[in-house]
CSV table of C-alpha atoms in Angstrom, one decimal:
chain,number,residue,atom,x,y,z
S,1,UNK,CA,-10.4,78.7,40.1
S,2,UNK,CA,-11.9,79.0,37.1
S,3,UNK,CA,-15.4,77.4,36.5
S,4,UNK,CA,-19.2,77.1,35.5
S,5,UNK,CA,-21.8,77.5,39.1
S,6,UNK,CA,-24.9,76.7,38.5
S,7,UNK,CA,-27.7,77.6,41.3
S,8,UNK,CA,-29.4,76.0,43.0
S,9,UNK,CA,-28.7,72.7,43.5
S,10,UNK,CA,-32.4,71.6,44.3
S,11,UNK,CA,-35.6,73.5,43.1
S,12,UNK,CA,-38.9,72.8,44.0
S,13,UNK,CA,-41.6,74.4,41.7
S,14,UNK,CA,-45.4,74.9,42.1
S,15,UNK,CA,-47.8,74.0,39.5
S,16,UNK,CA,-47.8,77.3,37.3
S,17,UNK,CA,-45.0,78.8,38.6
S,18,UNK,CA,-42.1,79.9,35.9
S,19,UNK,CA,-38.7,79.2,37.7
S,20,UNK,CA,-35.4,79.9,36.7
S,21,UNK,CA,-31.8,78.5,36.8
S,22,UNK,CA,-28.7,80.1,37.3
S,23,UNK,CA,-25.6,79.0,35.3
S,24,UNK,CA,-22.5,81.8,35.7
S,25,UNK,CA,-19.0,81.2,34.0
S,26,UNK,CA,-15.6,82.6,34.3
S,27,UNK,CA,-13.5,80.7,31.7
S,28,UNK,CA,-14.4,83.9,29.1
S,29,UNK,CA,-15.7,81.1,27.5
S,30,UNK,CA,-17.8,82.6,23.9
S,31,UNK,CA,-20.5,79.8,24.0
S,32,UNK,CA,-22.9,78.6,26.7
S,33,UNK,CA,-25.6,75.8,26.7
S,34,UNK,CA,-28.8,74.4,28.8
S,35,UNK,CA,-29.1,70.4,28.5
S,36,UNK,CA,-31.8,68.5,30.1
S,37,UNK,CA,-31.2,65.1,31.2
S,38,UNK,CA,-33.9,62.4,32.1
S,39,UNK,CA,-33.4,58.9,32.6
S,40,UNK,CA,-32.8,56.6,29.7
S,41,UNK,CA,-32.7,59.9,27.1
S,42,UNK,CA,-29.0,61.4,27.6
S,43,UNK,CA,-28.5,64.9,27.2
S,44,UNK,CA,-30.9,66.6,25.3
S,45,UNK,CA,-30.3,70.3,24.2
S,46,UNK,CA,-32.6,73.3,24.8
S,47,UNK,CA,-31.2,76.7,24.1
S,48,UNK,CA,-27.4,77.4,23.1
S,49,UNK,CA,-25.9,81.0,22.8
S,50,UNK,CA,-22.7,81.3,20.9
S,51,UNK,CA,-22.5,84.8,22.0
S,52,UNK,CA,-23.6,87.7,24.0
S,53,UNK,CA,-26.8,89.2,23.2
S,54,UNK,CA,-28.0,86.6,20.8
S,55,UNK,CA,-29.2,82.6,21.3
S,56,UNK,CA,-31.3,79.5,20.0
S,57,UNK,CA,-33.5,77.3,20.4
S,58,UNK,CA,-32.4,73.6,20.7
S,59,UNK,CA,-34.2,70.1,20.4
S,60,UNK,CA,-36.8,70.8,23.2
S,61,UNK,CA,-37.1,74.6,23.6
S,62,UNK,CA,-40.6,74.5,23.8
S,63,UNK,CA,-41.8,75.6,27.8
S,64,UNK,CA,-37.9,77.3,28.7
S,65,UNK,CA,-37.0,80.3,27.6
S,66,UNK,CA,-33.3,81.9,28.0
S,67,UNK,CA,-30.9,85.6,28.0
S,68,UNK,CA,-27.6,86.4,27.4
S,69,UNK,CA,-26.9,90.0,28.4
S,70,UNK,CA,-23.5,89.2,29.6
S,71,UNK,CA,-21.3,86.5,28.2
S,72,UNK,CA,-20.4,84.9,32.0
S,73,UNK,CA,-24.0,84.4,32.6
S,74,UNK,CA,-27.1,82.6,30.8
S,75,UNK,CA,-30.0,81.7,33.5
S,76,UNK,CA,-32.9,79.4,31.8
S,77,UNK,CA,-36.6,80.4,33.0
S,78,UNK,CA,-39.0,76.9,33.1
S,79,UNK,CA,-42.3,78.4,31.9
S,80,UNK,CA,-45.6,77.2,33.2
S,81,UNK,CA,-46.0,76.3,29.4
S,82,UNK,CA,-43.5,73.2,30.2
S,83,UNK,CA,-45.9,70.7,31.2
S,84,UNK,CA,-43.2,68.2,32.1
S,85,UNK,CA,-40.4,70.0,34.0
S,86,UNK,CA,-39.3,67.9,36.4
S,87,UNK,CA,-35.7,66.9,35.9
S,88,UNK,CA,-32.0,67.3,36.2
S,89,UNK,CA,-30.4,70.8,34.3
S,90,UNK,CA,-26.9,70.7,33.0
S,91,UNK,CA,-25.4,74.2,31.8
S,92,UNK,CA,-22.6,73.9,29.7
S,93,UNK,CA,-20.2,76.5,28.1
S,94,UNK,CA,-17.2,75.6,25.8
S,95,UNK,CA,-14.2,78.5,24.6
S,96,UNK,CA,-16.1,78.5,20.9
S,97,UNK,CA,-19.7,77.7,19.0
S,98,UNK,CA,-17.8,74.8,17.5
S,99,UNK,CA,-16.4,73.2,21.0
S,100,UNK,CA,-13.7,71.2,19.1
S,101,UNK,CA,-12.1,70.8,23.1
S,102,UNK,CA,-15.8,69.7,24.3
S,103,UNK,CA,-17.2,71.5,27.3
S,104,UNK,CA,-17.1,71.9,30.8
S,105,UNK,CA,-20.1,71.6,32.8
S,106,UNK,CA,-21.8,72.4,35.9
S,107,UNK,CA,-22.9,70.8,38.8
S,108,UNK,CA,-26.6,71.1,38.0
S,109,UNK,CA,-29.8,71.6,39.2
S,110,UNK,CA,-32.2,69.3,40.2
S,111,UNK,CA,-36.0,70.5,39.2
S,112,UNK,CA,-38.9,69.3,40.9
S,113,UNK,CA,-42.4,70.1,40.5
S,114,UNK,CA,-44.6,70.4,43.8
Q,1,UNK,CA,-29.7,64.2,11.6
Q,2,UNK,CA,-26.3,63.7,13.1
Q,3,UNK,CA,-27.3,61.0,15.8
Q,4,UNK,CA,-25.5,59.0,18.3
Q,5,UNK,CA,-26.2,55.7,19.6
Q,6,UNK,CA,-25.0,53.6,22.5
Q,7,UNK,CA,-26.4,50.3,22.1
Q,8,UNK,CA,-25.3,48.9,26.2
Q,9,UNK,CA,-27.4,50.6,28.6
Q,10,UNK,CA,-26.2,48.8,31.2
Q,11,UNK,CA,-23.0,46.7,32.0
Q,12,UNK,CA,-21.3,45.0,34.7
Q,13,UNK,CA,-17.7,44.7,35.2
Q,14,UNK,CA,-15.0,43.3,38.3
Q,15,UNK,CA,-12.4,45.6,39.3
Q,16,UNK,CA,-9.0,44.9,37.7
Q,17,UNK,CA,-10.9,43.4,34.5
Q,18,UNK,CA,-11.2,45.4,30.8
Q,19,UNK,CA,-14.5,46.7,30.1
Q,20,UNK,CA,-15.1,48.2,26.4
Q,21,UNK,CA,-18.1,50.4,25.7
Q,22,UNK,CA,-19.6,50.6,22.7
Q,23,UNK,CA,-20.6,54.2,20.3
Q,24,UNK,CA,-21.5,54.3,17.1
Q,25,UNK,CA,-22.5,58.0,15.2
Q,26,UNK,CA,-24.0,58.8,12.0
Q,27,UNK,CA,-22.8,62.0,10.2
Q,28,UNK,CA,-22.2,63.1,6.6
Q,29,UNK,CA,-19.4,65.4,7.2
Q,30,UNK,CA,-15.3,64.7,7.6
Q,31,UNK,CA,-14.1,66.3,10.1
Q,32,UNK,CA,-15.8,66.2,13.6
Q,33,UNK,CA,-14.7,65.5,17.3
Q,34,UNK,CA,-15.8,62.9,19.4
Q,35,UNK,CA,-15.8,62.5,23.2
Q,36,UNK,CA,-16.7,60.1,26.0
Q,37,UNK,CA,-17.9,61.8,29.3
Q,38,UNK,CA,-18.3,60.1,32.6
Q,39,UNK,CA,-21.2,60.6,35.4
Q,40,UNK,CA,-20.5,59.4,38.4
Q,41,UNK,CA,-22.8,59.7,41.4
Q,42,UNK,CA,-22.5,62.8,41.7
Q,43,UNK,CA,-23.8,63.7,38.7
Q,44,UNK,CA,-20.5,65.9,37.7
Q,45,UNK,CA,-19.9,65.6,33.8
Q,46,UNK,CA,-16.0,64.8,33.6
Q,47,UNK,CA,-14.3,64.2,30.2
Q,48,UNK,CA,-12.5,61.3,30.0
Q,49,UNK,CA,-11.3,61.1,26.4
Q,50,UNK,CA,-11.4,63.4,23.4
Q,51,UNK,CA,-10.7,62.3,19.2
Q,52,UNK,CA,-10.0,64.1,16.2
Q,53,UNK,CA,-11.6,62.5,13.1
Q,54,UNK,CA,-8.6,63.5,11.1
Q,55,UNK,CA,-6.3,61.7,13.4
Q,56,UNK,CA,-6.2,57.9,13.1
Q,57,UNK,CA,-4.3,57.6,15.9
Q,58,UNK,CA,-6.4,56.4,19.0
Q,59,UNK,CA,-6.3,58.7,21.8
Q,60,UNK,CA,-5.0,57.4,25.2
Q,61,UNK,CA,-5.6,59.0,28.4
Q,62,UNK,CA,-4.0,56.5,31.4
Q,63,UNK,CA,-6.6,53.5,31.7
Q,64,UNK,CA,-8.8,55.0,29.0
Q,65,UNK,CA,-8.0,54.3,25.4
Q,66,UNK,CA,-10.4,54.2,22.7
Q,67,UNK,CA,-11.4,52.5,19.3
Q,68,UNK,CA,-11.8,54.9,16.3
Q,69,UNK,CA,-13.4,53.0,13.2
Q,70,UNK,CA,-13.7,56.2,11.3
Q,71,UNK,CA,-15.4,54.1,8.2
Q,72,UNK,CA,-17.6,52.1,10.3
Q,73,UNK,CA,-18.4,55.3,12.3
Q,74,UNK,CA,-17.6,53.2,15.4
Q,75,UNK,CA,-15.9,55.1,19.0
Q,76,UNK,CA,-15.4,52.9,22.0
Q,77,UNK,CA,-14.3,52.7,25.1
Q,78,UNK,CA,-11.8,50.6,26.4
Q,79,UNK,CA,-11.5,51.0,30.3
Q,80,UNK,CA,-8.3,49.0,31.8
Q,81,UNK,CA,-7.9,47.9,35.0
Q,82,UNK,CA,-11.5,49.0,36.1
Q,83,UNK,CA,-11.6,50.7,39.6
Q,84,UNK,CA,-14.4,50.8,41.9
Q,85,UNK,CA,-14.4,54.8,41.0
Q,86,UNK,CA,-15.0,54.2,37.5
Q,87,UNK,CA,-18.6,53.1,38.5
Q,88,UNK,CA,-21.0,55.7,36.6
Q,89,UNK,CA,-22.6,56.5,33.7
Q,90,UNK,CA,-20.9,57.1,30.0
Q,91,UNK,CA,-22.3,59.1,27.6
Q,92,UNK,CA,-20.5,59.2,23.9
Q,93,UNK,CA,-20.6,63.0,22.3
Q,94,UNK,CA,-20.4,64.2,18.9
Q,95,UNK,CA,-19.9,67.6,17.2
Q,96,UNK,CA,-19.0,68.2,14.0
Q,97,UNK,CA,-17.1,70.9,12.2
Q,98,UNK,CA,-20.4,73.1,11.6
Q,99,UNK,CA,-22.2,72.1,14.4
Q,100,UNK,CA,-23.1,74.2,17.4
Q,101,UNK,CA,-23.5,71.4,20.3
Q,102,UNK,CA,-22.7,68.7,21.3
Q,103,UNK,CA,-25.2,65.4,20.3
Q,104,UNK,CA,-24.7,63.4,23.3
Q,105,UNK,CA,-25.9,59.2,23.3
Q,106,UNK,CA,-28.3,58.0,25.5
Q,107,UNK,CA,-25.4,56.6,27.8
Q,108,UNK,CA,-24.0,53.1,29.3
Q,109,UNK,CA,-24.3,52.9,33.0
Q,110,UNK,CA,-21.2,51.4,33.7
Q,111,UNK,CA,-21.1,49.1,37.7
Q,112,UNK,CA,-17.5,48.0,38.8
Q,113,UNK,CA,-17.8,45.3,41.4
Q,114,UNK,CA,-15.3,44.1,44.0
């Protein structure tokens, strides 16, 4: 079945320690995103990739940092620079940029500094 | 700034009773898409509901219709018949024609009660 899997579920991170989140489609979907979600503040986005080999930066970029050499895959790396990491990571992808159909998520990983 | 507010962040419903969230959005533009997602528990994003701004019609999906004021920029959800599943949180979603995400609301937690 066709899907986004994002990995792990749970992540525990050290102070200083860069981490990073896998998020791997197989839909062929063109467009991929990384929302973080806190209580009280929705979805808020970070990066977004419309296509392979080129991305940007979201709303709160600033401490995450993201690739996309291949279109199923687009793993986000929490930086030590992110001084408030600890939270819940949704990765999204939809067929195109413009997601007139919406998206379809992952399961996403819960980040939790140590 | 294309911004979208849910103005319930909580609400309280018994099973078998109607429920209606509310959304409203701000955007310059004509043509756009809105959604509602549900949360549950479990934390999977689900789409419940999808609109076209160009269609007046109000979409329907079983229990789940919504209200589309396109001139007072208004989206709500209407939930029928409310089920003890339908207990999670609802976020309202917004993308417009040249957008590249989604602009998600801050979301209505949504508690169906025998």
């Amino acid at each position: 079945d066709g899907g986004i899997t994002q990995s792990p579920k749970y992540l525990f991170r050290k102070e200083g320690q860069n981490v990073t989140l896998s998020c791997e489609q197989n839909l062929n979907h063109d467009a991929m995103y990384w929302y973080r979600q806190d209580p009280g503040q929705g979805l808020r986005l970070i990066y977004y990739s419309q296509i392979v080999n080129d991305f940007q930066k979201g709303d709160i970029a600033e401490g995450y940092s993201v690739s996309r050499e291949k279109k199923e895959s687009f793993p986000l790396t929490v930086t030590s620079a992110q001084k408030n990491p600890t939270a819940f990571y949704l990765c999204a992808s939809s067929m195109s940029g413009t997601a007139p159909y919406g998206y379809t998520f992952g399961s996403g990983t819960r980040l939790t500094v140590v | 700034a294309q911004t979208v507010t849910q103005s319930q962040p909580e609400m309280s419903v018994q099973e078998a009773e109607t429920v209606t969230l509310s959304c409203t959005y701000d955007t310059s533009e004509s043509n756009y898409y809105l959604f509602w997602y549900k949360q549950p528990p479990s934390r999977q994003m689900i789409l419940v509901i999808r609109q076209e701004a160009y269609k007046q019609q109000n979409a329907t999906e079983n229990r789940f219709s919504v209200n589309f004021q396109k001139a007072a920029k208004s989206f709500s959800l209407k939930i029928s018949d409310s089920q003890l599943g339908d207990t999670a949180m609802y976020f309202c979603a917004f993308i417009s024609n040249s957008g590249y995400a989604l602009n998600f609301g801050k979301g209505t937690s949504l508690l169906v009660t025998p």
